[in-house]
Amino acid sequence: QVQLMESGGGLVQAGGSLRLSCAASGTIFSINPMGWYRQALGKQRELGATITGGSSTNYADSVKGRFTISRDNAKNTVFLQMNSLKPEDTAVYYCHYRHFLITYWGQGTQVTVSS
């Protein structure tokens, strides 16, 4: 069984920065992709950023140039450095890990950006 534990969310002013962390436990294969999705109130969950085991990355257009995803395979941890935050980045951020057709989700961490 895989468990994902996020941390690092909070309240920040527009233009500020936050760093999210997600530690995975259980049977983890470093080759599998991990990443972050987000869900704003009343909206569908959407891609934030993903990273493969080989460190190839993919970003939503809305966060390109502001967010950076990275991972530490030795610690089964993925990070999301968020800079130049905007009020529209306000959402619950969910860590995910995919193993073949199975996707595991964390419980989510709230990020609130005030204007």
CSV table of C-alpha atoms in Angstrom, one decimal:
chain,number,residue,atom,x,y,z
A,1,GLN,CA,0.0,0.0,0.0
A,2,VAL,CA,1.2,3.5,-0.9
A,3,GLN,CA,0.7,6.5,1.3
A,4,LEU,CA,1.4,10.1,0.4
A,5,MET,CA,1.9,12.8,3.0
A,6,GLU,CA,1.9,16.5,1.8
A,7,SER,CA,3.2,19.4,3.8
A,8,GLY,CA,4.1,23.1,3.2
A,9,GLY,CA,0.8,24.7,2.3
A,10,GLY,CA,-0.4,27.9,3.9
A,11,LEU,CA,-1.4,31.5,3.4
A,12,VAL,CA,0.9,33.8,1.4
A,13,GLN,CA,0.5,37.2,-0.2
A,14,ALA,CA,0.5,37.6,-4.0
A,15,GLY,CA,4.0,37.6,-5.3
A,16,GLY,CA,5.2,35.4,-2.5
A,17,SER,CA,6.6,31.8,-2.5
A,18,LEU,CA,5.8,28.5,-0.9
A,19,ARG,CA,7.4,25.0,-1.1
A,20,LEU,CA,5.3,21.9,-1.0
A,21,SER,CA,6.7,18.5,-0.1
A,22,CYS,CA,5.2,15.1,-0.5
A,23,ALA,CA,6.7,12.0,1.2
A,24,ALA,CA,5.7,8.7,-0.2
A,25,SER,CA,5.8,5.5,1.9
A,26,GLY,CA,5.1,1.9,1.1
A,27,THR,CA,6.3,0.1,-2.1
A,28,ILE,CA,7.6,2.9,-4.2
A,29,PHE,CA,9.4,2.6,-7.5
A,30,SER,CA,11.5,5.6,-8.4
A,31,ILE,CA,10.9,5.1,-12.1
A,32,ASN,CA,7.2,5.9,-11.7
A,33,PRO,CA,5.9,9.4,-12.1
A,34,MET,CA,4.9,11.7,-9.2
A,35,GLY,CA,3.5,15.1,-9.2
A,36,TRP,CA,1.0,17.7,-8.1
A,37,TYR,CA,-2.6,18.4,-9.1
A,38,ARG,CA,-4.7,21.2,-7.7
A,39,GLN,CA,-8.4,21.8,-7.1
A,40,ALA,CA,-9.9,25.2,-6.5
A,41,LEU,CA,-13.3,25.6,-4.8
A,42,GLY,CA,-16.0,24.7,-7.3
A,43,LYS,CA,-13.7,23.6,-10.0
A,44,GLN,CA,-12.3,20.3,-11.3
A,45,ARG,CA,-9.0,19.0,-10.3
A,46,GLU,CA,-6.3,20.0,-12.7
A,47,LEU,CA,-2.7,19.3,-13.5
A,48,GLY,CA,0.0,21.3,-11.8
A,49,ALA,CA,3.2,19.6,-12.6
A,50,THR,CA,4.5,16.0,-12.9
A,51,ILE,CA,8.0,14.5,-12.9
A,52,THR,CA,9.1,11.1,-14.1
A,53,GLY,CA,11.7,8.9,-12.5
A,54,GLY,CA,14.2,10.2,-15.0
A,55,SER,CA,13.3,13.8,-14.0
A,56,SER,CA,11.4,14.7,-17.1
A,57,THR,CA,8.9,17.3,-16.2
A,58,ASN,CA,5.5,18.5,-17.4
A,59,TYR,CA,3.8,21.7,-16.3
A,60,ALA,CA,0.4,23.2,-16.8
A,61,ASP,CA,0.6,26.4,-18.9
A,62,SER,CA,-0.7,28.4,-16.0
A,63,VAL,CA,2.3,27.6,-13.8
A,64,LYS,CA,5.1,27.4,-16.3
A,65,GLY,CA,8.0,29.7,-15.4
A,66,ARG,CA,6.7,30.1,-11.8
A,67,PHE,CA,6.6,26.6,-10.4
A,68,THR,CA,9.4,24.1,-10.3
A,69,ILE,CA,8.9,20.4,-9.5
A,70,SER,CA,11.7,18.2,-8.3
A,71,ARG,CA,12.2,14.8,-6.6
A,72,ASP,CA,14.6,13.0,-4.3
A,73,ASN,CA,14.3,9.4,-5.2
A,74,ALA,CA,16.4,8.3,-2.2
A,75,LYS,CA,13.8,9.8,0.1
A,76,ASN,CA,10.7,9.0,-2.1
A,77,THR,CA,9.9,12.7,-1.9
A,78,VAL,CA,8.6,15.2,-4.5
A,79,PHE,CA,8.7,19.0,-4.1
A,80,LEU,CA,6.9,21.9,-5.7
A,81,GLN,CA,8.6,25.2,-5.5
A,82,MET,CA,6.0,27.9,-6.2
A,83,ASN,CA,7.2,31.4,-6.9
A,84,SER,CA,5.3,34.6,-8.0
A,85,LEU,CA,2.1,33.2,-6.5
A,86,LYS,CA,-1.2,34.7,-7.7
A,87,PRO,CA,-4.6,34.7,-6.1
A,88,GLU,CA,-5.8,32.3,-8.8
A,89,ASP,CA,-3.2,29.7,-7.5
A,90,THR,CA,-5.4,29.3,-4.5
A,91,ALA,CA,-6.5,25.7,-4.3
A,92,VAL,CA,-6.0,22.4,-2.5
A,93,TYR,CA,-2.9,20.8,-3.8
A,94,TYR,CA,-2.8,17.0,-4.1
A,95,CYS,CA,0.3,14.9,-4.4
A,96,HIS,CA,0.0,11.9,-6.7
A,97,TYR,CA,2.0,8.8,-7.5
A,98,ARG,CA,1.2,6.5,-10.4
A,99,HIS,CA,2.1,2.8,-10.7
A,100,PHE,CA,0.8,1.4,-14.0
A,101,LEU,CA,-2.9,2.1,-14.0
A,102,ILE,CA,-3.2,2.8,-10.3
A,103,THR,CA,-3.0,6.4,-9.1
A,104,TYR,CA,-2.5,7.2,-5.4
A,105,TRP,CA,-3.4,10.5,-3.9
A,106,GLY,CA,-2.4,12.4,-0.8
A,107,GLN,CA,-5.0,14.1,1.5
A,108,GLY,CA,-4.2,17.5,0.1
A,109,THR,CA,-2.7,20.7,1.4
A,110,GLN,CA,-4.4,24.1,1.2
A,111,VAL,CA,-2.6,27.0,-0.5
A,112,THR,CA,-4.2,30.4,-0.2
A,113,VAL,CA,-2.8,33.4,-2.0
A,114,SER,CA,-4.2,36.8,-0.8
A,115,SER,CA,-4.3,39.8,-3.1
